[in-house]
CSV table of C-alpha atoms and ligand atoms in Angstrom, one decimal:
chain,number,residue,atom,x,y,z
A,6,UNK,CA,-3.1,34.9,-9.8
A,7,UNK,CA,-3.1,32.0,-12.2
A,8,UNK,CA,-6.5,29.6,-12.5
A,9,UNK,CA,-5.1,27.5,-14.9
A,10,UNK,CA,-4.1,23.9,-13.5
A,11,UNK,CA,-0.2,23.1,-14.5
A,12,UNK,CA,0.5,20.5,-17.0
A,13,UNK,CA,0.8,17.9,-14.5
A,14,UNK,CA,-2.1,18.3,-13.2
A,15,UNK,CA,-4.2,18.6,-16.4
A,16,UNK,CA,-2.5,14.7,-17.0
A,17,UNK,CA,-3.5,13.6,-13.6
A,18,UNK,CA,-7.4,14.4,-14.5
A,19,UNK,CA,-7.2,12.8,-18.1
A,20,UNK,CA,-5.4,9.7,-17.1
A,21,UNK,CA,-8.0,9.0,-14.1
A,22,UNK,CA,-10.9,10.1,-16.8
A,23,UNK,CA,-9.7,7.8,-18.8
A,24,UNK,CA,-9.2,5.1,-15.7
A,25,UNK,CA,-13.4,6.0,-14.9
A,26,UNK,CA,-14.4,5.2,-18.5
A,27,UNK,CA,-13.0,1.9,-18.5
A,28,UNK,CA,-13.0,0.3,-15.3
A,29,UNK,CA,-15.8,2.5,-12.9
A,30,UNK,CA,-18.6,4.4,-14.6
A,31,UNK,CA,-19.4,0.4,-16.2
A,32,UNK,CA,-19.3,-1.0,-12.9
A,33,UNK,CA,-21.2,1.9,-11.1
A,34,UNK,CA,-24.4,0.9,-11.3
A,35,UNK,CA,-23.7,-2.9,-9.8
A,36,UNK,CA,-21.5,-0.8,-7.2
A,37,UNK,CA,-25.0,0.8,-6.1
A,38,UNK,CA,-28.1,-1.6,-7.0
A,39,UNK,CA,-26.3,-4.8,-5.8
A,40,UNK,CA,-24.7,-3.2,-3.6
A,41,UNK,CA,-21.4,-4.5,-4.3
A,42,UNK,CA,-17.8,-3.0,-2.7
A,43,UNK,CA,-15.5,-1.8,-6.2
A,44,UNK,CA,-12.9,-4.2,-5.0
A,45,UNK,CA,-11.4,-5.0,-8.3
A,46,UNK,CA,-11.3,-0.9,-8.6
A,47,UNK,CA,-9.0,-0.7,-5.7
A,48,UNK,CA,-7.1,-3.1,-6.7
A,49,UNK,CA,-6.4,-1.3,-10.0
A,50,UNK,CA,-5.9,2.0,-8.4
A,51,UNK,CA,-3.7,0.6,-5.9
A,52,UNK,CA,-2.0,-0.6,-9.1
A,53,UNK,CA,-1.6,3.1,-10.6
A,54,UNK,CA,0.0,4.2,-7.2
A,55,UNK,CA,-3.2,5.8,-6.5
A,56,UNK,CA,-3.7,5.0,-2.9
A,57,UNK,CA,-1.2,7.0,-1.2
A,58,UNK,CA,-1.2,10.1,-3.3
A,59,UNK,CA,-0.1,13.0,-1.3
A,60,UNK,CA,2.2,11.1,0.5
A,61,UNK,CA,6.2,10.7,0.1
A,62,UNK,CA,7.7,7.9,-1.7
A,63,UNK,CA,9.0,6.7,1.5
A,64,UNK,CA,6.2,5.9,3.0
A,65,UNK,CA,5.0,4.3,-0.1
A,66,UNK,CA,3.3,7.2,-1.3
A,67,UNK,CA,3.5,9.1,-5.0
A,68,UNK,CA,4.8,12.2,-3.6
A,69,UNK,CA,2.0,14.5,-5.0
A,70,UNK,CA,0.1,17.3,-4.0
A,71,UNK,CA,-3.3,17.6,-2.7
A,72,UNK,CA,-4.8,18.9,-5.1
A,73,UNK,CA,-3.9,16.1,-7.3
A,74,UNK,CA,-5.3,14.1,-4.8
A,75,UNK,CA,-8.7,16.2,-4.7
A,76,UNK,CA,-8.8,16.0,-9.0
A,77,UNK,CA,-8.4,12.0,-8.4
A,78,UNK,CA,-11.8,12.2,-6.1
A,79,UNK,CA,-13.9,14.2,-8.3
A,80,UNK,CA,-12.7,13.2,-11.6
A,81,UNK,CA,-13.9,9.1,-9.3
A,82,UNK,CA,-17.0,10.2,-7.6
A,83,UNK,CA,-18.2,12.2,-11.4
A,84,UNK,CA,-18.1,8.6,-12.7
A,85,UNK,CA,-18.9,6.4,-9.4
A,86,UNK,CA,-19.6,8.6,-5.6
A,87,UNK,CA,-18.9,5.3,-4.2
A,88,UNK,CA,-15.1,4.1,-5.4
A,89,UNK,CA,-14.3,8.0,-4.5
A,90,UNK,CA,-15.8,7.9,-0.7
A,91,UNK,CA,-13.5,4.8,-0.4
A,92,UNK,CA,-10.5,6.1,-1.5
A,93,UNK,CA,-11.2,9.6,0.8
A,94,UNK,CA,-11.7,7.4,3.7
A,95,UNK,CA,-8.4,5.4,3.4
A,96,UNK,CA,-6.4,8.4,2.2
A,97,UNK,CA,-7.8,11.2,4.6
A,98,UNK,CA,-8.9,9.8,7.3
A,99,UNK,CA,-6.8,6.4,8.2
A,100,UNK,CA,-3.4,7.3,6.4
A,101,UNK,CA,-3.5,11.1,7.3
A,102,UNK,CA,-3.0,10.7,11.2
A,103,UNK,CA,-0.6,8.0,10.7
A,104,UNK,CA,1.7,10.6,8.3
A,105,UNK,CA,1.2,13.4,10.9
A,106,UNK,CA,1.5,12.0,14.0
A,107,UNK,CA,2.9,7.9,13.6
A,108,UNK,CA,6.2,7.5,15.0
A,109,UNK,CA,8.8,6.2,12.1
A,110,UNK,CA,8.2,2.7,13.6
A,111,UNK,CA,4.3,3.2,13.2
A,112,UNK,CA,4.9,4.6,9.7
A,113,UNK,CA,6.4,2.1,8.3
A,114,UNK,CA,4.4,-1.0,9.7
A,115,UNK,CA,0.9,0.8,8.6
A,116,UNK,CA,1.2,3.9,6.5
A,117,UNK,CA,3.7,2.0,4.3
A,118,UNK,CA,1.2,-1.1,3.3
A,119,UNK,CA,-1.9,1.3,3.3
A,120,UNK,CA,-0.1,3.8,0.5
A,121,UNK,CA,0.9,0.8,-1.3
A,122,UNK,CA,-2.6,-0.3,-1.2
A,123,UNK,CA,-1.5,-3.7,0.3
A,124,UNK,CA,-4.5,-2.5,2.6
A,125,UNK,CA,-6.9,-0.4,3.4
A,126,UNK,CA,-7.7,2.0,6.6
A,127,UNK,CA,-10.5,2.9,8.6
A,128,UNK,CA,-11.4,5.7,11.4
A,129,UNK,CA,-13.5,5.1,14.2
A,130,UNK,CA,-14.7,8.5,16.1
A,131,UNK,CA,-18.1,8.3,15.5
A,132,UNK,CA,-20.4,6.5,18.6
A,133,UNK,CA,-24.3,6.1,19.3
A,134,UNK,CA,-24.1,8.6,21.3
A,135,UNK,CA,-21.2,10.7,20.1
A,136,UNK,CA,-21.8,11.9,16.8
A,137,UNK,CA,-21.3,15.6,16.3
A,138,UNK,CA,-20.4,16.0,19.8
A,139,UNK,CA,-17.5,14.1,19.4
A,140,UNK,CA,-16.3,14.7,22.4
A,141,UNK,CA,-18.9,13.0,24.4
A,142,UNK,CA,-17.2,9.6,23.7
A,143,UNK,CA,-18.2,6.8,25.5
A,144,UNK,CA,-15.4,4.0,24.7
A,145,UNK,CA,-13.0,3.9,27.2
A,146,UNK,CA,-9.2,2.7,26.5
A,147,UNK,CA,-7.4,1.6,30.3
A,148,UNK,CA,-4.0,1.3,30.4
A,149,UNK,CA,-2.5,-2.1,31.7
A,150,UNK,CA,0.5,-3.0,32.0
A,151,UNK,CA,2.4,-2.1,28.3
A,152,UNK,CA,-1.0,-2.0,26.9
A,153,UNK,CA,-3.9,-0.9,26.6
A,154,UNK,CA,-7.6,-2.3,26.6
A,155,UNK,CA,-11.1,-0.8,24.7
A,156,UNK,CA,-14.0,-1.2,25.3
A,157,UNK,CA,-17.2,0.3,23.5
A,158,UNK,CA,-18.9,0.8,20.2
A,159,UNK,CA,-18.4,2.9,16.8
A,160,UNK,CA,-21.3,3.2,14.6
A,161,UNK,CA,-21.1,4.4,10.9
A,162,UNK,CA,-17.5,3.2,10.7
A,163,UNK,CA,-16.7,3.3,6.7
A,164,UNK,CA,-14.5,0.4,5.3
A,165,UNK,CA,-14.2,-1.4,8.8
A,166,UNK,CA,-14.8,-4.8,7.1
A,167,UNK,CA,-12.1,-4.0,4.3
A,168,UNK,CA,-9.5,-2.2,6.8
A,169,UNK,CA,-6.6,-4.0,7.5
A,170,UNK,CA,-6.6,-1.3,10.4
A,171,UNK,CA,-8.4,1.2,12.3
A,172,UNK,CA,-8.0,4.3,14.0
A,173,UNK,CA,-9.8,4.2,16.7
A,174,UNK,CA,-10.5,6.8,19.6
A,175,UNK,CA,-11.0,6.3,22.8
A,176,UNK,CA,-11.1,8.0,26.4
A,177,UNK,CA,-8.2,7.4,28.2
A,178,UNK,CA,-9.5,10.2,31.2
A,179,UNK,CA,-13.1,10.4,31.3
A,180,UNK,CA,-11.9,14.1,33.6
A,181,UNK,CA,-10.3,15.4,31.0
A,182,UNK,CA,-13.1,16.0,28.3
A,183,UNK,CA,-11.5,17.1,24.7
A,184,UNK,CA,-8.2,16.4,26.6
A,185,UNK,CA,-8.9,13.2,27.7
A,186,UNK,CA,-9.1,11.6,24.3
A,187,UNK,CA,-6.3,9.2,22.1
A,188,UNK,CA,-6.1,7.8,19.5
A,189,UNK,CA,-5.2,4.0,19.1
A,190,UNK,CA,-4.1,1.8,16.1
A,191,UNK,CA,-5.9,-1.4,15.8
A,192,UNK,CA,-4.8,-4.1,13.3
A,193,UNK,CA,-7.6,-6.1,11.8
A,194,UNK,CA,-8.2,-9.5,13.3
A,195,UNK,CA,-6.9,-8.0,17.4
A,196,UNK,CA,-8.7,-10.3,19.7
A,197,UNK,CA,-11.5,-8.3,20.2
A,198,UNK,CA,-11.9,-6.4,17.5
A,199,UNK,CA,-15.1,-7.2,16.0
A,200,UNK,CA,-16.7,-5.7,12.9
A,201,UNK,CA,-20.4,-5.4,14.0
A,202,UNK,CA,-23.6,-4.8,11.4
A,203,UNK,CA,-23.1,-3.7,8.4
A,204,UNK,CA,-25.5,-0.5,7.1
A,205,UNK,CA,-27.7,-0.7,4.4
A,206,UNK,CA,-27.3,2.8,2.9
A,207,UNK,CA,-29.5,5.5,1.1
A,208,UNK,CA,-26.2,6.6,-1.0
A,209,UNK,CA,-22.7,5.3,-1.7
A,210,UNK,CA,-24.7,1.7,-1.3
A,211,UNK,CA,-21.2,0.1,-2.2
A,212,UNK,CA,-19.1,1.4,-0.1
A,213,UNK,CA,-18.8,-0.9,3.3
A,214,UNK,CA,-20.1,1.0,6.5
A,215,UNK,CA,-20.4,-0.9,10.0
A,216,UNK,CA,-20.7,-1.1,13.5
A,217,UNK,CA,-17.6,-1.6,15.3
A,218,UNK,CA,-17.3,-3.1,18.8
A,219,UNK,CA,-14.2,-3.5,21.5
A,220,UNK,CA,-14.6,-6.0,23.6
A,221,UNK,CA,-11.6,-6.4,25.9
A,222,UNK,CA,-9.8,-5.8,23.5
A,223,UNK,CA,-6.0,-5.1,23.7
A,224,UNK,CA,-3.5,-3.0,22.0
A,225,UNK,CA,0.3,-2.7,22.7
A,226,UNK,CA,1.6,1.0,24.2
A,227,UNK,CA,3.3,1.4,20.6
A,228,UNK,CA,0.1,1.4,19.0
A,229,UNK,CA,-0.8,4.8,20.7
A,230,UNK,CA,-0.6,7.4,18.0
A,231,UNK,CA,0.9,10.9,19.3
A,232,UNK,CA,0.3,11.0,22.5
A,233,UNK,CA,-1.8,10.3,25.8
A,234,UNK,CA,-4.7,12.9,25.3
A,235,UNK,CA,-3.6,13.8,21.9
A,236,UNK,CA,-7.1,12.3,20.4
A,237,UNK,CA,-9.3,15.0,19.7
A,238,UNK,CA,-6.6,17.1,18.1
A,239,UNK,CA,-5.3,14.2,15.6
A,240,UNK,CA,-9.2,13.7,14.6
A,241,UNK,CA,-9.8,17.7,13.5
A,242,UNK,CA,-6.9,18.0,12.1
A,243,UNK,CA,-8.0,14.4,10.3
A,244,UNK,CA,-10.7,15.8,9.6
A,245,UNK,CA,-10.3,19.2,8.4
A,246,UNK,CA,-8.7,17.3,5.0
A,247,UNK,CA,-11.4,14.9,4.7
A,248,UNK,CA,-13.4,18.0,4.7
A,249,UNK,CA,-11.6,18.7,1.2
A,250,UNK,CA,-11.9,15.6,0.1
A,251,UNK,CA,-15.6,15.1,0.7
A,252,UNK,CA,-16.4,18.6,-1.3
A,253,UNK,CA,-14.3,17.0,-4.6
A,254,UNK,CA,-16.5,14.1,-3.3
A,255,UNK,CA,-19.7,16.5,-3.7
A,256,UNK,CA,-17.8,18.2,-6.8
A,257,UNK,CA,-17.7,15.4,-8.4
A,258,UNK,CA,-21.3,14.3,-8.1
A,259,UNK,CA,-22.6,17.8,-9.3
A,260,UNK,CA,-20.6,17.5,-11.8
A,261,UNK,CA,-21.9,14.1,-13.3
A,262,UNK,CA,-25.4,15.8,-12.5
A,263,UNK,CA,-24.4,18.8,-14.8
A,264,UNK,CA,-23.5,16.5,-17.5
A,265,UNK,CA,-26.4,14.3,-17.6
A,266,UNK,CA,-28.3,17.1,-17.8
A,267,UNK,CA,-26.8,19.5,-20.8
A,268,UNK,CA,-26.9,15.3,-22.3
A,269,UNK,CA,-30.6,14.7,-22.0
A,270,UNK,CA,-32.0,18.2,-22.5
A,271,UNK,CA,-30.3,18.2,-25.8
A,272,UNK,CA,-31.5,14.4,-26.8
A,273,UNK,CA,-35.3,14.9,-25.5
A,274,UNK,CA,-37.7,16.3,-28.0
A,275,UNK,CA,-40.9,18.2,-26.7
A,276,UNK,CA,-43.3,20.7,-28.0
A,277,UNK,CA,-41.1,19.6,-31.3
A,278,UNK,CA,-37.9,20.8,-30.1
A,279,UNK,CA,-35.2,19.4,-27.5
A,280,UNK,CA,-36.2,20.5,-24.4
A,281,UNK,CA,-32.5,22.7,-24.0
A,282,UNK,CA,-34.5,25.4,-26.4
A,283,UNK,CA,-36.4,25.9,-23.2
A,284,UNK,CA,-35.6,29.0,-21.2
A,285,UNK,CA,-36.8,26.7,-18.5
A,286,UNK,CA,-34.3,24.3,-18.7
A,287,UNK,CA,-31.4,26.5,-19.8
A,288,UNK,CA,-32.2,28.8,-16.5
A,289,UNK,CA,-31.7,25.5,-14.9
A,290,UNK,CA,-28.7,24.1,-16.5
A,291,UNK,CA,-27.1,28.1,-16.7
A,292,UNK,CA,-27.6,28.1,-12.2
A,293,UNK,CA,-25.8,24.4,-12.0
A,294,UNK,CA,-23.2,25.2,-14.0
A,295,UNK,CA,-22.6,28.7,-12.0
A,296,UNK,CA,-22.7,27.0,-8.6
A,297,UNK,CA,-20.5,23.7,-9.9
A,298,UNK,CA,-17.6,26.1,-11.1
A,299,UNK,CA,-18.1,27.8,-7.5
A,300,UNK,CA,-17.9,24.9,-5.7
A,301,UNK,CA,-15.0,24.2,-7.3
A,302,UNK,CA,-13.3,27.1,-6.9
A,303,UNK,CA,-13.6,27.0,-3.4
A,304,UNK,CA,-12.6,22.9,-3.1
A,305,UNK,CA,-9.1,23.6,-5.3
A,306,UNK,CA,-8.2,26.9,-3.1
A,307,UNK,CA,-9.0,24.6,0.5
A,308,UNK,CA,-6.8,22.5,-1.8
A,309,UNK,CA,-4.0,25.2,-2.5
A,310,UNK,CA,-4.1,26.4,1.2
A,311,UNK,CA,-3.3,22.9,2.0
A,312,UNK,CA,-0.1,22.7,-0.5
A,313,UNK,CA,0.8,26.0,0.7
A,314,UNK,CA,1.2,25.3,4.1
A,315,UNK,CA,-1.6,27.6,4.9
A,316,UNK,CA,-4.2,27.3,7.5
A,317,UNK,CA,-7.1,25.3,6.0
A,318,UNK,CA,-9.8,24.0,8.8
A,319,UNK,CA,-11.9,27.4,7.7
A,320,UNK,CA,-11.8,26.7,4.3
A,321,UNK,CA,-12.1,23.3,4.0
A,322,UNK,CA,-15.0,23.7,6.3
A,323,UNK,CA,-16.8,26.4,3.5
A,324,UNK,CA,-15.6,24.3,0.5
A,325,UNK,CA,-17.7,21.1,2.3
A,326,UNK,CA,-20.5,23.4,2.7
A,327,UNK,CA,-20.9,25.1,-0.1
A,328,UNK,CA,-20.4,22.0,-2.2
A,329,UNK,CA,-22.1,19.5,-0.8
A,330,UNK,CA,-25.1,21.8,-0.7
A,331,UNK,CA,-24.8,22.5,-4.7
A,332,UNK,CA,-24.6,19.2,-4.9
A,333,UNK,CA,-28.2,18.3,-3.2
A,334,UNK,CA,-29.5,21.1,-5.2
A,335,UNK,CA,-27.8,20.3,-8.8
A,336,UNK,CA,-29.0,16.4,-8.3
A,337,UNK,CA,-32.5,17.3,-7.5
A,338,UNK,CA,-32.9,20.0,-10.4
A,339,UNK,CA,-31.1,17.1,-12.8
A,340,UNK,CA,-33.8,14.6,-11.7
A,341,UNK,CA,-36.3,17.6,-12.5
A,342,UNK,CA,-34.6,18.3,-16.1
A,343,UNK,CA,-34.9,14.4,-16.5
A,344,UNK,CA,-38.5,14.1,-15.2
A,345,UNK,CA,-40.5,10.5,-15.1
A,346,UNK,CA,-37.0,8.9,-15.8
A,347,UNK,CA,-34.5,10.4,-13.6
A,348,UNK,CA,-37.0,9.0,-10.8
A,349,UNK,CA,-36.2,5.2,-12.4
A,350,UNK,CA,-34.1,2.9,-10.4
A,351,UNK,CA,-30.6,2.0,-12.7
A,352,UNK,CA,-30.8,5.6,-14.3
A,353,UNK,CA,-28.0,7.8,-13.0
A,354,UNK,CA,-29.4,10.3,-11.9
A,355,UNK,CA,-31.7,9.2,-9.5
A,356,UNK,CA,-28.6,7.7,-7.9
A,357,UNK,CA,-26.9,10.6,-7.9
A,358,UNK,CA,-29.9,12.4,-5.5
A,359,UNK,CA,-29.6,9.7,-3.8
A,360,UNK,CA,-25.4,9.4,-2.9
A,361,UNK,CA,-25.2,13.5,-2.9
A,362,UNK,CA,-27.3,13.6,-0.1
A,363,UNK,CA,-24.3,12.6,2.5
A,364,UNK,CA,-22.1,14.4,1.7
A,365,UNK,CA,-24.3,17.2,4.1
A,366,UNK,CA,-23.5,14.9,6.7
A,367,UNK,CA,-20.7,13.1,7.6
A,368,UNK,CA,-17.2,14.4,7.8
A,369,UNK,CA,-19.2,17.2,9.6
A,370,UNK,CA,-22.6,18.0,9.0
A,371,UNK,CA,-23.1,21.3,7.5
A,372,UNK,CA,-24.4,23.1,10.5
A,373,UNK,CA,-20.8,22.1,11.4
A,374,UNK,CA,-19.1,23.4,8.8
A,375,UNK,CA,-21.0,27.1,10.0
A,376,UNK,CA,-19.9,26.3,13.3
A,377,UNK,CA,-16.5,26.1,12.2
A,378,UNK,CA,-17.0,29.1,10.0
A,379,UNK,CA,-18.1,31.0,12.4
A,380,UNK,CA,-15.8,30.5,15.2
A,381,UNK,CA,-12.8,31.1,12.7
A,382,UNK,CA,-14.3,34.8,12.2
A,383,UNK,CA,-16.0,35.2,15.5
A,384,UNK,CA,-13.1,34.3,18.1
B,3,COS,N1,-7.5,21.5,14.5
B,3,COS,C1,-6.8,21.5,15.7
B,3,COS,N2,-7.3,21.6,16.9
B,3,COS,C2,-8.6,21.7,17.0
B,3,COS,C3,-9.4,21.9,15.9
B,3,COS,C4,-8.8,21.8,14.6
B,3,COS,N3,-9.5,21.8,13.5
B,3,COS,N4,-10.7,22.0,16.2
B,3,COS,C5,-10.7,22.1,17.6
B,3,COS,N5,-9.5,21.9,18.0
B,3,COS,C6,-9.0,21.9,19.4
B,3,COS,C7,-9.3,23.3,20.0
B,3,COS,O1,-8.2,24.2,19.7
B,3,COS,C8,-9.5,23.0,21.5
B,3,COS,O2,-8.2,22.9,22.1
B,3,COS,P1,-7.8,23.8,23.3
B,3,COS,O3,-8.8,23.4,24.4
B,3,COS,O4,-6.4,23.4,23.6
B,3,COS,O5,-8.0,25.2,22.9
B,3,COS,C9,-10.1,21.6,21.5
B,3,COS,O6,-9.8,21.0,20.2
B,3,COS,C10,-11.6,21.6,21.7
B,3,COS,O7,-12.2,22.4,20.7
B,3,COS,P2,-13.7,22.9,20.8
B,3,COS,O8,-13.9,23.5,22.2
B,3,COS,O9,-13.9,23.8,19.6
B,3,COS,O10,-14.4,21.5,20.7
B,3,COS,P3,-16.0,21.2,20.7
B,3,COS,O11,-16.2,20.0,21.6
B,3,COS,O12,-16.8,22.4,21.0
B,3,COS,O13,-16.3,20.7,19.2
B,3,COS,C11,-16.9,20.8,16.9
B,3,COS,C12,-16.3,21.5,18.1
B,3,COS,C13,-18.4,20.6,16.9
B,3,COS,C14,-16.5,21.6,15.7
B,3,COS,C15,-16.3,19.4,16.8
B,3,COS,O14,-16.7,18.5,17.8
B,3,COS,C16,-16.6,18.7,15.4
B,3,COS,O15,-15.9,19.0,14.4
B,3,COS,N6,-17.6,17.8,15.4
B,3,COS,C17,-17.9,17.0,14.3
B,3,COS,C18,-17.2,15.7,14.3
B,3,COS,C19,-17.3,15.1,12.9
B,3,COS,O16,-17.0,15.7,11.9
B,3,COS,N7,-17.7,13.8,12.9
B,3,COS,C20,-17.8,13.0,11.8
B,3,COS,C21,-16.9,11.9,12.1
B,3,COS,S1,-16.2,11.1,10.7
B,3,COS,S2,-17.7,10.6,9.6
């Protein structure tokens, strides 16, 4: 068993360090306060080939692994939890089912542009009324003639108003339950298609998260991704990588939380002495580091398993729990090393609390993530 990471990726991590510390960690507290969406960031990483990065060159891809892919997020979300959520989204959750399941004709009119970062991609699974049931979807796709037509509403739909296009699911036999879902591509600017309200956020304030409403609106037969009824599968499987990417998400943010924390309890004098002479506050900084290098033990082997060709759904599922929980718990204590002002709008911790907090939720909450645990050992 070897835990060191090869020489490539060990390049991967320094190059995108170095990317963070010039063009996002400057930028990250506009990204939050304004809030402003880090479009000049994807820009740039679109320009480093960074959009598409587990993909093949075919499609438009770099032809790496995953866990390069996962070292990209955390090394983004340490500096900025925001420019990493966005890149996830795009490259887990909208290019993903395009790769697995797109047809070569579908491939190469979407997953092409989105690696290339010519644009970016949404999801749309989650309703009002169909959040972690996601089976109890309400939007309704009828087939007609060589189309078909939607009709309903997605709510917490991240980078809708960037996406040049969404995949969207919809019930195509209300009968059928789980069965009875597809999955459709929608092009931005589909009569409609209409990108609803936009959310004003707790966390990851600059990423863009909307409503998203089908009115009418109609998509050719060859925009059916796998097939009739196919739905539900294509968004676990979607999902059980986003799952991996949301924990480097979380990985990242304890991280940063760990940092600023050995940082400030060496700089802050009390009692004559900085405060790291405190049993206190080394107790403290000794359990984040303990649960950070767990967390990411557990993201990188999800990872692995992925590369592999292993199965993955149980252990992405425990890397999103176990890391997005250290990372509540490693934001909060940082606030608490920091005291009066890690509670201060514009200092970084306080937005870290603040953008860890999702990562407990969406993707699959964590009482999710158990469920999923559970019924891997349990069946
Ligand atoms: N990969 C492939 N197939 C999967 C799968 C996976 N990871 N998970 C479930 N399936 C299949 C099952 O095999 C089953 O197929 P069969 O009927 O052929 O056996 C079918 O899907 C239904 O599975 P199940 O009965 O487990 O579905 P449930 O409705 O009970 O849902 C949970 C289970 C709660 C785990 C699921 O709905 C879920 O993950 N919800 C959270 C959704 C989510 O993450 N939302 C966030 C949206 S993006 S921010």
């Amino acid at each position: 068993m070897d835990f060191n990471l090869t020489e490539e990726h060990k390049l991967i991590r320094a190059n995108v360090r170095e990317f963070c510390e010039k063009y996002v960690a400057p930028i990250a507290e506009v990204t939050d306060s304004e809030p402003k969406f880090p479009a000049d960031t994807v820009k740039r990483l679109a320009e480093q080939d960074l959009l598409g990065i587990p993909y093949p060159a075919e499609y438009g891809g770099a032809g790496s692994d995953y866990l390069s892919y996962i070292i990209v997020i955390e090394e983004l979300s340490r500096a900025c939890a925001t420019t990493g959520f966005t890149l996830e989204c795009h490259t887990s959750l909208a290019c993903y089912p395009l790769f697995k399941f797109g047809t070569e004709e579908q491939k190469q009119k979407y997953l092409v542009p989105l690696c290339k970062g010519e644009m970016l991609g949404a999801f749309a699974l989650t309703e009002p009324g169909a959040g972690t049931d996601a089976a109890a979807a309400a939007t309704v796709a009828v087939k007609d003639g060589d189309g078909y037509v939607l009709n309903g509403s997605k709510i917490f739909i991240s980078n809708a108003p960037v996406a040049g296009v969404i995949i969207v699911f919809a019930m195509t036999d209300k009968t059928k339950g789980t069965k009875g879902i597809s999955a459709f591509i929608v092009p931005q600017g589909t009569p409609g298609l209409i990108i609803g309200k936009h959310l004003n956020k707790m966390g990851i304030r600059g990423s863009l998260t909307s409503e998203v409403l089908l009115k009418d609106c109609r998509v050719p037969e060859k925009n059916l991704l796998g097939g009739e009824g196919q739905g539900f599968k294509i968004a676990m499987m979607t999902l059980d990588g986003g799952r991996i990417g949301i924990a480097a998400q979380a990985l990242g943010i304890a991280q940063a939380a760990l940092d600023e924390s050995i940082h400030y309890s060496k700089e802050r004098v009390q009692f004559g002495k900085p405060i790291a002479s405190l049993q206190a506050i080394q107790w403290m900084i000794a359990n984040m580091a303990t649960e950070v290098e767990a967390s990411r033990f557990l993201t990188y082997h999800a990872a692995w398993c992925y590369d592999q060709g292993l199965p993955y759904s149980k252990e992405a599922a425990m890397a999103k729990l176990f890391a997005s929980e250290t990372a509540a718990r490693q934001t909060n204590r940082a606030v608490q090393v920091h005291g009066g002002i890690g509670f201060i709008k514009g200092h970084k911790v306080e937005r870290l609390y603040r953008d860890a907090k999702i990562t407990e939720i969406y993707e699959g909450t964590s009482e999710v993530m158990r469920m999923v645990v559970a019924g891997s050992l349990l069946r």
